Amino acid sequence: MEDAVFYTVTPCDLAGHLFRVSMTLPAPSPDGQLFMLPAWIPGSYLIREFARNIVQIHASSAGKAVPLEKRDKHTWQAAPASEPLTLEYDVYAWDLSVRGAHLDKTHGFFNGSSLFLRAASLEHLPHRVEICPPADPACAGWRVATALPEESAPRHGFGIYRASGYDELIDHPVEMGTFALATFEAGGIPHEVAVTGRVPNLDMDRLVSDLSRICTAHIGFFEPVSKKPPMARYVFLVTAVGNGYGGLEHRASTALLCSRNDLPVLGRPLPEEPPAAPDEAYQNFLGLCSHEYFHAWNVKRIRPAAFSPCDLQNENYTRLLWLFEGFTSYYDDLMLVRSGLLDVNAYLRCISRAINNVKRGTGRKKQSVAESSFDAWIKFYRQDENATNAIVNYYTKGSLVALALDLTIRIRTNNERSLDDGMRLLWQRYGKPDQSGVQQGIGETEAVPLFEEAAGLDLKDFFRRYVDGTDELQLAHLLEHFGIRESSPPGKPKASLNVRLQRAGGDCRIAAVYEWGAAHAAGLAAGDILVAIDGLRVTGEKPDAAVEKLLSRYAPGHTVTIHAFRHDELMAFEAVLAPDDTPRHHLSLSADQTPAITLARQAWLTPETARELP
Ligand code: ZN
């Protein structure tokens, strides 16, 4: 038998949501082979303990049962065996997210980190997997979509797939079912998009045409014209549901969850009309695709040294997620502009939204994006009602740091250089394996000198203030150089309780209390159910509108009596209403544009192909 780890995966109980997995090792460790399932999935920084979904597990060798001992929550050890060792186990798959596994009569989806036990010390061996169809004749039309290379399986068919090692095996999610499928080429390599879920009148041609423009823009950004992208093939695995949003990046594919109404509808516009600009929902979906595709370079290949390799059983700490998630969030929408899918005004709305999101909470004054990165495992990924007052979002603030850095470099180099040069130097320096085939990750202190080198500028103060520190970004001043002005709507601020509200059944619940606002001062808390304001009932159908209507007869400074339930106890609070301080920054093109300013903005927002770095 070939020296490889061999798995089979069978959707064995669609109604019970069980995948049956078998795993055979030709030469298990003579000391008793260890097996473990990852505790987390790369790209999503939370300990998820996937092993809790293993329902039953048995080992055998040469036809005889082999004892298995559970060593910790993720780990089993088999008794020593001299012959090939086989494990057989069932995995419960009922998590319709991009991070886990899901199986029913409509489709199956899995990440390898949910299904494939890792044979300790044998990760470097080739890993092969036979993906088997369900036995149910109703599933006879099922196909397979994955970027995992085929061994003997036909393209989109059941059969044997292969990976060079465990790390590669679990980096290719697999979809099986009756998905809609389309293919296109970008940068000289084949791309596919598979859409699972009921999406009436999906305009696949429009989707393919727009994705192709996005992918071409990304490839042109990182690669010289003569070079192909680093993957042989790329697959977008899209699951459309009534209401959902999420994406996870992989080296040659991405798993995406979206709402079906995010996707384009056939027949709009009429064929003779030029394609309409994407509506906001579709634009958000394209932004998500753009984000995950950018990750094929930035995080899947350019990686923090802390992830090279990943310790899949424990938290992996890095202060650099502002670079891997924040800068990717900057380029995701920017690439839509550069590929012509977003006009300047729509792009300015995206930036305004990000500015308003970051400025909403006081968490930005307490936590830097570097600290937020490091603590992602316990804070960003485990947000509670106090998150807005305690943490900063390294995606959103990180995207604004990238914007500020890009504009700063452009201004200080008279538009000779930009953040694009920094990303390309990062790719050249850290994106490819060295002579010995080892992928060197970027060290925690190596990013600053690299961006300084690419820009030819001293940027230490910038990173000290905005990445390691919590200084407010001075974006308005930077944007002026590109003919963009920031304004807030005029008018007297309305009276407010400074809370975020949510509907809870027929009730109006406080979801978050903004620090130092009117509700905070009055002693109201997240979770309280608002009953009445000055004796008038608060209804829960549309909480924001209901409270706004009740407060419309008051001004900031007025005192009101609030009745609210905390748990099941009715309480009264005296609240001094405060001005509504929801940030409403608005960016727009300024009226007077000099030719130099227009040129600078075009250089920033117009596509350019990758240049050979000196
Ligand atoms: Zn991301």
Coordinates of C-alpha atoms and ligand atoms in Angstrom, one line a residue:
M1 CA 0.0 0.0 0.0
E2 CA 1.2 3.5 -0.8
D3 CA 2.5 5.4 2.2
A4 CA -0.4 7.8 2.6
V5 CA -3.2 8.5 5.0
F6 CA -6.5 7.4 3.3
Y7 CA -9.9 8.6 4.2
T8 CA -13.4 7.8 3.0
V9 CA -16.3 10.2 3.6
T10 CA -19.9 9.0 3.2
P11 CA -23.0 11.0 3.9
C12 CA -24.5 8.0 5.6
D13 CA -27.6 9.4 7.4
L14 CA -29.1 12.5 5.8
A15 CA -32.0 12.8 8.2
G16 CA -29.6 12.3 11.2
H17 CA -27.0 14.7 9.7
L18 CA -24.2 12.2 9.9
F19 CA -21.1 11.8 7.8
R20 CA -19.3 8.5 8.3
V21 CA -15.6 8.8 8.0
S22 CA -13.0 6.0 7.8
M23 CA -9.3 6.6 8.0
T24 CA -6.6 4.1 7.4
L25 CA -2.9 4.5 8.3
P26 CA -0.5 2.0 6.6
A27 CA 2.1 2.4 9.3
P28 CA 0.7 3.7 12.7
S29 CA 3.1 4.7 15.4
P30 CA 4.4 1.6 17.3
D31 CA 4.0 3.5 20.5
G32 CA 0.2 3.9 20.0
Q33 CA -0.9 6.3 17.3
L34 CA -2.4 9.7 18.4
F35 CA -5.3 11.3 16.5
M36 CA -6.8 14.7 17.0
L37 CA -9.4 17.0 15.5
P38 CA -8.5 20.7 15.2
A39 CA -9.9 22.9 18.0
W40 CA -10.4 25.8 15.5
I41 CA -10.5 26.5 11.8
P42 CA -7.9 28.8 10.3
G43 CA -9.4 32.2 9.4
S44 CA -11.9 32.2 12.3
Y45 CA -10.1 32.9 15.6
L46 CA -12.3 31.1 18.1
I47 CA -11.8 27.7 19.9
R48 CA -14.7 25.7 18.6
E49 CA -13.8 22.2 19.7
F50 CA -15.0 20.4 16.6
A51 CA -14.3 17.0 18.3
R52 CA -17.6 17.5 20.2
N53 CA -19.4 16.5 17.0
I54 CA -17.8 13.1 16.8
V55 CA -20.6 10.7 17.8
Q56 CA -18.9 7.4 18.0
I57 CA -15.4 6.1 17.1
H58 CA -13.8 2.7 16.7
A59 CA -10.4 1.4 15.7
S60 CA -9.5 -1.9 14.1
S61 CA -6.4 -3.5 12.6
A62 CA -6.1 -6.8 10.7
G63 CA -9.8 -7.4 11.3
K64 CA -9.6 -7.1 15.1
A65 CA -10.8 -4.3 17.3
V66 CA -8.1 -2.0 18.7
P67 CA -8.6 -0.2 22.0
L68 CA -8.9 3.6 21.7
E69 CA -8.2 5.8 24.7
K70 CA -9.5 9.4 24.9
R71 CA -6.5 11.6 26.0
D72 CA -8.1 15.0 26.0
K73 CA -11.1 16.7 24.5
H74 CA -9.7 16.6 21.0
T75 CA -7.3 13.6 21.1
W76 CA -7.5 9.8 21.0
Q77 CA -4.7 7.2 21.3
A78 CA -4.9 3.8 19.7
A79 CA -3.2 0.8 21.3
P80 CA 0.0 -0.2 19.4
A81 CA -0.8 -2.0 16.2
S82 CA 1.7 -3.6 13.8
E83 CA -0.6 -3.8 10.8
P84 CA -2.4 -0.9 9.1
L85 CA -4.8 0.8 11.5
T86 CA -8.4 1.9 10.5
L87 CA -10.6 4.3 12.4
E88 CA -14.2 4.6 11.7
Y89 CA -16.3 7.4 13.2
D90 CA -19.5 9.5 12.6
V91 CA -19.6 13.2 12.6
Y92 CA -22.7 15.2 13.4
A93 CA -23.1 17.9 10.7
W94 CA -25.8 20.4 11.4
D95 CA -24.0 23.8 11.4
L96 CA -25.0 25.8 8.4
S97 CA -22.1 28.2 8.6
V98 CA -18.9 28.5 6.5
R99 CA -16.9 27.1 9.5
G100 CA -18.3 23.7 10.1
A101 CA -20.2 20.9 8.4
H102 CA -23.9 20.5 7.3
L103 CA -25.8 17.6 5.9
D104 CA -29.4 16.9 5.0
K105 CA -31.3 15.6 2.0
T106 CA -30.7 18.9 0.0
H107 CA -26.9 19.0 0.2
G108 CA -23.8 18.2 2.2
F109 CA -21.0 20.7 3.0
F110 CA -17.9 20.2 5.1
N111 CA -14.6 21.7 6.1
G112 CA -11.8 19.2 6.6
S113 CA -11.2 20.6 10.1
S114 CA -14.7 19.2 11.1
L115 CA -14.2 15.7 9.5
F116 CA -10.6 14.7 9.2
L117 CA -8.8 13.5 12.3
R118 CA -5.1 14.3 12.1
A119 CA -2.7 11.4 12.5
A120 CA 0.0 12.9 14.8
S121 CA 3.5 13.0 13.2
L122 CA 2.2 11.8 9.8
E123 CA 0.9 15.2 8.7
H124 CA 3.6 15.5 6.0
L125 CA 2.5 12.2 4.2
P126 CA 0.2 12.5 1.2
H127 CA -3.4 12.4 2.2
R128 CA -6.1 10.9 -0.1
V129 CA -9.8 10.9 0.4
E130 CA -12.6 9.1 -1.4
I131 CA -15.7 11.2 -1.3
C132 CA -18.7 8.8 -1.7
P133 CA -22.3 9.6 -2.7
P134 CA -25.2 9.1 -0.4
A135 CA -27.0 5.7 -1.0
D136 CA -30.4 7.4 -1.3
P137 CA -31.5 7.2 -5.0
A138 CA -33.1 10.7 -4.6
C139 CA -29.5 12.0 -4.5
A140 CA -28.5 10.4 -7.8
G141 CA -28.0 13.8 -9.3
W142 CA -25.6 15.1 -6.7
R143 CA -22.2 16.5 -7.8
V144 CA -19.1 17.7 -5.9
A145 CA -17.6 21.2 -5.9
T146 CA -14.2 21.7 -4.3
A147 CA -10.8 23.0 -5.2
L148 CA -9.2 19.8 -3.7
P149 CA -7.2 18.2 -6.6
E150 CA -8.8 15.1 -8.1
E151 CA -6.8 11.8 -8.1
S152 CA -9.3 9.6 -10.0
A153 CA -12.5 11.4 -9.4
P154 CA -13.9 13.2 -12.4
R155 CA -14.2 17.0 -12.2
H156 CA -17.3 17.7 -10.1
G157 CA -17.8 13.9 -9.4
F158 CA -17.5 11.5 -6.5
G159 CA -14.3 9.6 -6.2
I160 CA -10.8 9.9 -4.9
Y161 CA -9.2 13.3 -4.3
R162 CA -5.7 14.0 -2.9
A163 CA -3.6 16.5 -0.9
S164 CA 0.1 16.7 -0.3
G165 CA -0.4 16.7 3.4
Y166 CA -2.9 17.3 6.2
D167 CA -2.6 21.1 6.1
E168 CA -3.6 21.1 2.4
L169 CA -6.3 18.5 3.0
I170 CA -8.2 20.6 5.5
D171 CA -7.9 23.8 3.4
H172 CA -10.4 22.8 0.8
P173 CA -14.0 22.8 1.8
V174 CA -16.3 20.4 -0.1
E175 CA -19.9 21.0 -1.3
M176 CA -22.1 18.2 -2.6
G177 CA -25.6 18.4 -4.0
T178 CA -27.4 19.9 -6.9
F179 CA -25.8 23.4 -6.9
A180 CA -25.9 25.7 -9.8
L181 CA -22.5 25.9 -11.4
A182 CA -20.7 28.2 -13.8
T183 CA -17.1 28.6 -14.8
F184 CA -15.0 31.4 -16.1
E185 CA -11.3 32.2 -16.7
A186 CA -9.3 35.0 -15.1
G187 CA -5.5 35.5 -15.1
G188 CA -5.1 32.3 -17.2
I189 CA -6.6 30.0 -14.6
P190 CA -10.1 28.4 -14.4
H191 CA -12.5 29.7 -11.8
E192 CA -15.8 28.2 -10.7
V193 CA -18.8 29.5 -8.8
A194 CA -21.2 26.9 -7.3
V195 CA -24.4 28.3 -5.7
T196 CA -26.3 26.1 -3.3
G197 CA -29.9 26.9 -2.1
R198 CA -33.1 28.0 -3.7
V199 CA -32.4 31.1 -5.7
P200 CA -35.2 31.7 -8.2
N201 CA -34.1 33.4 -11.4
L202 CA -30.4 33.7 -10.4
D203 CA -28.6 35.8 -13.0
M204 CA -25.5 33.6 -13.2
D205 CA -24.1 35.4 -16.3
R206 CA -24.1 38.7 -14.4
L207 CA -22.5 37.1 -11.4
V208 CA -19.8 35.4 -13.5
S209 CA -19.1 38.6 -15.4
D210 CA -18.7 40.7 -12.3
L211 CA -16.6 38.0 -10.4
S212 CA -14.4 37.8 -13.4
R213 CA -13.7 41.5 -13.4
I214 CA -12.9 41.4 -9.6
C215 CA -10.6 38.4 -10.0
T216 CA -8.8 40.0 -12.9
A217 CA -8.2 43.2 -10.9
H218 CA -6.8 41.3 -7.9
I219 CA -4.5 39.2 -10.1
G220 CA -3.3 42.3 -11.9
F221 CA -2.6 43.9 -8.6
F222 CA -0.3 41.3 -7.2
E223 CA 1.1 39.6 -10.3
P224 CA 3.1 41.0 -13.2
V225 CA 1.3 40.7 -16.5
S226 CA 3.3 37.6 -17.6
K227 CA 2.6 35.6 -14.4
K228 CA -0.3 33.5 -13.3
P229 CA -1.9 33.7 -9.8
P230 CA -0.5 31.3 -7.2
M231 CA -3.4 28.8 -7.4
A232 CA -4.0 26.4 -10.2
R233 CA -7.8 26.9 -10.0
Y234 CA -10.2 28.8 -7.8
V235 CA -13.7 27.9 -6.5
F236 CA -16.4 30.2 -5.0
L237 CA -18.7 28.0 -2.9
V238 CA -21.8 30.0 -2.2
T239 CA -24.6 29.0 0.1
A240 CA -27.7 31.2 -0.3
V241 CA -30.3 31.3 2.5
G242 CA -33.1 33.6 3.6
N243 CA -30.9 35.6 5.8
G244 CA -27.2 35.1 6.2
Y245 CA -23.7 36.6 5.8
G246 CA -20.2 35.2 6.1
G247 CA -17.1 34.1 4.3
L248 CA -14.0 32.0 5.0
E249 CA -10.9 32.2 3.0
H250 CA -8.9 29.2 1.7
R251 CA -5.9 28.8 -0.5
A252 CA -7.8 28.0 -3.7
S253 CA -11.4 28.5 -2.7
T254 CA -13.8 30.3 -0.4
A255 CA -16.9 29.3 1.4
L256 CA -19.6 32.0 1.4
L257 CA -22.9 32.4 3.1
C258 CA -25.3 35.0 1.8
S259 CA -29.0 36.0 1.6
R260 CA -30.6 34.9 -1.6
N261 CA -31.7 38.5 -2.2
D262 CA -28.0 39.6 -2.3
L263 CA -27.7 37.7 -5.6
P264 CA -28.6 39.3 -9.0
V265 CA -32.0 38.5 -10.6
L266 CA -32.4 37.5 -14.2
G267 CA -34.2 39.9 -16.5
R268 CA -33.0 43.1 -14.8
P269 CA -32.1 45.2 -16.7
L270 CA -33.4 44.5 -20.2
P271 CA -30.8 42.9 -22.5
E272 CA -30.4 46.0 -24.7
E273 CA -29.7 48.2 -21.6
P274 CA -26.3 48.5 -20.1
P275 CA -25.9 46.6 -16.9
A276 CA -27.3 48.5 -13.9
A277 CA -24.9 49.3 -11.1
P278 CA -25.1 46.7 -8.4
D279 CA -27.7 47.4 -5.7
E280 CA -26.4 47.7 -2.2
A281 CA -27.0 44.1 -1.2
Y282 CA -25.4 42.7 -4.3
Q283 CA -22.5 45.2 -3.9
N284 CA -22.0 43.9 -0.3
F285 CA -21.9 40.3 -1.7
L286 CA -19.3 41.3 -4.4
G287 CA -17.3 43.0 -1.6
L288 CA -17.4 39.8 0.3
C289 CA -16.2 37.8 -2.7
S290 CA -13.5 40.4 -3.3
H291 CA -12.4 40.2 0.4
E292 CA -12.0 36.4 0.3
Y293 CA -10.2 36.4 -3.0
F294 CA -7.7 39.0 -1.7
H295 CA -7.0 36.6 1.1
A296 CA -5.7 34.1 -1.4
W297 CA -2.6 36.3 -1.2
N298 CA -3.0 38.2 2.1
V299 CA -3.2 35.6 4.9
K300 CA -3.3 32.3 3.0
R301 CA 0.2 32.8 1.5
I302 CA 1.5 36.0 3.2
R303 CA 1.0 34.8 6.7
P304 CA 1.9 35.9 10.2
A305 CA 4.9 33.8 11.5
A306 CA 2.6 32.9 14.3
F307 CA 0.5 30.8 11.8
S308 CA 3.5 29.2 10.1
P309 CA 2.6 26.5 10.9
C310 CA -0.7 26.8 12.7
D311 CA -1.1 25.0 16.1
L312 CA -4.6 23.6 15.4
Q313 CA -5.1 22.5 19.0
N314 CA -4.6 25.9 20.7
E315 CA -5.0 29.6 20.3
N316 CA -2.4 31.2 17.9
Y317 CA -1.6 34.7 18.9
T318 CA -0.6 37.5 16.6
R319 CA -0.9 41.3 16.8
L320 CA -1.1 41.6 13.0
L321 CA -4.8 40.9 12.2
W322 CA -5.2 44.6 11.4
L323 CA -2.9 43.8 8.4
F324 CA -4.5 40.5 7.4
E325 CA -8.1 41.4 8.0
G326 CA -8.1 45.2 8.1
F327 CA -6.0 45.8 5.0
T328 CA -8.0 43.1 3.2
S329 CA -11.1 45.0 4.1
Y330 CA -9.6 48.1 2.6
Y331 CA -8.8 46.5 -0.6
D332 CA -12.1 44.5 -1.0
D333 CA -14.2 47.6 -1.8
L334 CA -11.3 49.5 -3.4
M335 CA -11.0 46.7 -5.9
L336 CA -14.7 47.0 -6.8
V337 CA -14.0 50.7 -7.7
R338 CA -10.8 49.8 -9.6
S339 CA -12.7 47.1 -11.5
G340 CA -15.4 49.6 -12.4
L341 CA -18.2 47.9 -10.4
L342 CA -18.5 50.7 -7.9
D343 CA -18.6 54.4 -8.7
V344 CA -16.8 57.0 -6.6
N345 CA -19.9 58.2 -4.8
A346 CA -20.9 54.6 -3.8
Y347 CA -17.3 54.0 -2.6
L348 CA -17.4 57.2 -0.5
R349 CA -20.6 55.9 1.1
C350 CA -18.7 52.7 2.0
I351 CA -15.9 54.7 3.7
S352 CA -18.4 56.9 5.4
R353 CA -20.1 53.8 6.8
A354 CA -16.8 52.5 8.1
I355 CA -15.9 55.9 9.8
N356 CA -19.3 56.0 11.5
N357 CA -19.1 52.4 12.7
V358 CA -15.7 53.0 14.2
K359 CA -16.7 56.3 15.8
R360 CA -19.9 54.9 17.3
G361 CA -18.2 53.1 20.3
T362 CA -15.7 54.3 22.9
G363 CA -13.9 50.9 22.6
R364 CA -11.7 52.5 20.0
K365 CA -10.2 54.8 22.7
K366 CA -9.3 51.8 24.9
Q367 CA -8.0 49.1 22.6
S368 CA -5.6 49.4 19.7
V369 CA -6.1 47.3 16.6
A370 CA -2.9 45.5 17.5
E371 CA -4.4 44.6 20.9
S372 CA -7.7 43.7 19.3
S373 CA -5.8 41.3 17.0
F374 CA -4.0 39.6 19.9
D375 CA -7.2 39.2 21.9
A376 CA -9.5 38.2 19.0
W377 CA -9.9 34.8 20.6
I378 CA -11.6 36.1 23.7
K379 CA -12.9 39.5 22.6
F380 CA -13.7 40.2 18.9
Y381 CA -14.9 36.6 18.4
R382 CA -16.8 36.6 21.7
Q383 CA -18.6 39.9 21.7
D384 CA -21.1 40.7 24.3
E385 CA -23.4 43.6 25.0
N386 CA -20.4 45.7 26.2
A387 CA -18.3 45.2 23.1
T388 CA -18.9 48.7 21.7
N389 CA -17.6 50.2 24.9
A390 CA -14.6 47.9 25.3
I391 CA -13.1 46.8 22.0
V392 CA -12.2 48.1 18.5
N393 CA -13.0 46.2 15.3
Y394 CA -9.7 45.3 13.6
Y395 CA -11.5 44.8 10.3
T396 CA -13.2 48.2 10.2
K397 CA -10.6 50.3 12.0
G398 CA -7.9 48.3 10.2
S399 CA -9.5 49.2 6.8
L400 CA -9.4 52.9 7.8
V401 CA -5.7 52.6 9.0
A402 CA -5.0 51.2 5.5
L403 CA -6.8 54.1 3.9
A404 CA -4.9 56.6 6.0
L405 CA -1.6 54.9 5.3
D406 CA -2.3 54.7 1.6
L407 CA -3.2 58.4 1.4
T408 CA -0.3 59.4 3.6
I409 CA 2.2 57.6 1.4
R410 CA 0.7 59.1 -1.7
I411 CA 0.7 62.6 -0.3
R412 CA 4.3 62.4 1.1
T413 CA 5.7 60.8 -2.1
N414 CA 3.9 63.2 -4.4
N415 CA 1.9 60.2 -5.7
E416 CA 5.0 58.3 -6.6
R417 CA 4.3 55.5 -4.2
S418 CA 1.4 54.0 -2.4
L419 CA 0.2 51.2 -0.1
D420 CA 0.0 49.1 -3.3
D421 CA 3.8 49.0 -3.4
G422 CA 3.8 47.9 0.2
M423 CA 1.4 45.0 -0.4
R424 CA 3.4 43.9 -3.5
L425 CA 6.7 44.0 -1.5
L426 CA 5.0 42.0 1.2
W427 CA 3.9 39.5 -1.4
Q428 CA 7.4 39.3 -3.0
R429 CA 9.1 39.0 0.3
Y430 CA 6.8 36.7 2.3
G431 CA 4.4 35.2 -0.2
K432 CA 6.5 32.4 -1.6
P433 CA 8.3 29.4 0.0
D434 CA 12.0 29.8 0.3
Q435 CA 14.6 27.6 -1.4
S436 CA 14.0 24.8 1.1
G437 CA 10.2 24.9 0.4
V438 CA 9.4 26.5 3.7
Q439 CA 6.8 29.3 3.8
Q440 CA 8.3 32.1 6.0
G441 CA 5.6 34.0 7.8
I442 CA 6.0 37.7 8.7
G443 CA 7.3 38.4 12.2
E444 CA 5.4 40.6 14.6
T445 CA 7.9 43.5 14.2
E446 CA 8.6 43.1 10.5
A447 CA 5.6 44.9 9.0
V448 CA 6.5 48.4 9.9
P449 CA 10.1 48.3 8.3
L450 CA 8.6 46.6 5.2
F451 CA 6.0 49.4 4.6
E452 CA 8.7 52.0 5.3
E453 CA 11.0 50.3 2.7
A454 CA 8.2 50.2 0.1
A455 CA 7.3 53.8 0.7
G456 CA 10.7 55.1 1.2
L457 CA 9.4 57.0 4.3
D458 CA 9.7 56.9 8.1
L459 CA 6.3 55.6 9.2
K460 CA 7.2 54.6 12.8
D461 CA 5.1 57.5 14.2
F462 CA 2.1 56.5 12.1
F463 CA 2.1 52.9 13.3
R464 CA 2.9 53.9 16.9
R465 CA -0.2 56.2 16.9
Y466 CA -2.8 54.3 14.9
V467 CA -1.9 50.6 15.1
D468 CA -0.2 50.2 18.5
G469 CA -2.0 53.3 19.9
T470 CA -5.5 54.5 19.9
D471 CA -5.1 58.0 18.4
E472 CA -8.0 59.2 16.2
L473 CA -7.3 58.8 12.5
Q474 CA -7.1 62.2 10.8
L475 CA -8.9 61.1 7.6
A476 CA -10.7 64.4 6.7
H477 CA -7.4 66.2 6.3
L478 CA -5.9 63.4 4.2
L479 CA -9.0 63.1 1.9
E480 CA -8.9 66.8 1.1
H481 CA -5.8 66.2 -0.9
F482 CA -7.9 63.9 -3.1
G483 CA -10.8 66.3 -3.6
I484 CA -13.0 64.7 -1.0
R485 CA -14.6 66.6 1.9
E486 CA -16.1 65.2 5.1
S487 CA -19.2 66.8 6.6
S488 CA -21.8 66.1 9.2
P489 CA -25.5 66.9 8.6
P490 CA -26.4 70.3 10.1
G491 CA -29.4 70.8 12.4
K492 CA -30.1 70.5 16.1
P493 CA -29.4 67.1 17.6
K494 CA -32.5 65.1 18.7
A495 CA -33.0 64.0 22.3
S496 CA -31.7 60.5 22.9
L497 CA -31.2 57.7 25.5
N498 CA -27.9 56.8 23.7
V499 CA -28.7 53.1 23.4
R500 CA -29.0 50.4 20.7
L501 CA -32.5 48.8 20.7
Q502 CA -33.7 45.5 19.4
R503 CA -37.1 43.9 19.1
A504 CA -37.6 41.0 21.5
G505 CA -40.9 39.3 20.6
G506 CA -43.4 42.2 21.1
D507 CA -41.0 44.0 23.4
C508 CA -38.4 46.7 23.0
R509 CA -35.1 45.5 24.6
I510 CA -31.9 47.5 25.1
A511 CA -29.2 45.7 23.2
A512 CA -26.4 48.0 24.2
V513 CA -25.9 51.0 26.4
Y514 CA -23.4 53.5 25.0
E515 CA -20.9 54.5 27.6
W516 CA -21.5 57.9 29.3
G517 CA -24.8 58.4 27.5
A518 CA -28.2 59.2 29.0
A519 CA -29.2 55.6 29.7
H520 CA -25.8 54.8 31.3
A521 CA -26.2 57.8 33.6
A522 CA -29.7 56.8 34.5
G523 CA -28.7 53.2 35.4
L524 CA -30.4 51.4 32.6
A525 CA -28.7 48.2 31.4
A526 CA -28.4 46.0 28.3
G527 CA -31.2 43.5 28.5
D528 CA -33.7 45.8 30.2
I529 CA -37.2 45.8 28.5
L530 CA -38.4 49.3 28.0
V531 CA -42.1 49.6 29.1
A532 CA -42.9 53.3 29.2
I533 CA -41.4 56.7 28.9
D534 CA -43.1 59.3 31.1
G535 CA -46.1 57.0 31.4
L536 CA -46.5 56.3 27.6
R537 CA -46.1 52.8 26.4
V538 CA -43.1 51.7 24.4
T539 CA -44.1 49.2 21.7
G540 CA -41.7 46.6 20.4
E541 CA -42.6 46.3 16.7
K542 CA -40.2 48.9 15.5
P543 CA -38.2 49.8 18.6
D544 CA -36.1 52.6 17.2
A545 CA -39.1 54.4 15.5
A546 CA -41.2 53.9 18.7
V547 CA -38.7 55.4 21.0
E548 CA -37.8 58.2 18.6
K549 CA -41.5 59.1 18.3
L550 CA -42.0 59.2 22.1
L551 CA -38.8 61.4 22.5
S552 CA -39.7 63.7 19.7
R553 CA -41.6 66.0 22.1
Y554 CA -38.5 66.4 24.3
A555 CA -35.1 68.2 23.9
P556 CA -31.7 67.2 25.2
G557 CA -31.5 68.2 28.9
H558 CA -35.2 67.3 29.6
T559 CA -35.7 64.6 32.3
V560 CA -38.0 61.7 31.7
T561 CA -39.2 58.7 33.8
I562 CA -38.5 55.4 32.3
H563 CA -40.2 52.2 33.4
A564 CA -38.4 49.0 32.4
F565 CA -38.3 45.4 33.4
R566 CA -35.0 44.0 34.5
H567 CA -35.5 40.2 34.5
D568 CA -39.1 40.1 35.9
E569 CA -38.8 43.2 38.2
L570 CA -40.4 46.5 37.2
M571 CA -38.1 49.4 37.9
A572 CA -38.2 53.2 37.4
F573 CA -35.4 55.3 36.2
E574 CA -35.0 59.1 35.9
A575 CA -33.1 59.8 32.7
V576 CA -31.7 63.2 31.6
L577 CA -32.0 63.0 27.8
A578 CA -28.8 63.7 25.9
P579 CA -28.1 64.8 22.3
D580 CA -28.2 61.9 19.8
D581 CA -24.5 61.4 19.2
T582 CA -24.7 58.7 16.5
P583 CA -21.9 59.6 14.1
R584 CA -23.1 60.8 10.7
H585 CA -20.0 61.6 8.8
H586 CA -20.6 62.0 5.1
L587 CA -17.9 62.1 2.4
S588 CA -18.5 63.7 -1.0
L589 CA -16.5 65.1 -3.9
S590 CA -15.6 68.8 -3.2
A591 CA -16.9 71.4 -5.6
D592 CA -13.6 72.8 -6.6
Q593 CA -11.2 70.2 -8.1
T594 CA -7.8 71.2 -9.5
P595 CA -6.4 69.0 -12.3
A596 CA -3.6 67.9 -9.9
I597 CA -6.2 66.7 -7.3
T598 CA -8.3 64.9 -10.0
L599 CA -5.1 63.2 -11.2
A600 CA -4.2 62.1 -7.7
R601 CA -7.7 60.7 -7.1
Q602 CA -7.6 58.8 -10.4
A603 CA -4.2 57.4 -9.6
W604 CA -5.7 56.0 -6.4
L605 CA -9.0 54.7 -7.7
T606 CA -8.2 53.6 -11.2
P607 CA -6.8 50.2 -12.0
E608 CA -3.1 49.7 -12.6
T609 CA -1.3 46.5 -13.4
A610 CA 1.3 45.2 -11.1
R611 CA 4.7 46.7 -11.7
E612 CA 7.9 44.7 -11.4
L613 CA 9.5 45.9 -8.2
P614 CA 13.1 47.0 -8.4
Ligands
ZN1 ZN -11.2 38.2 6.1

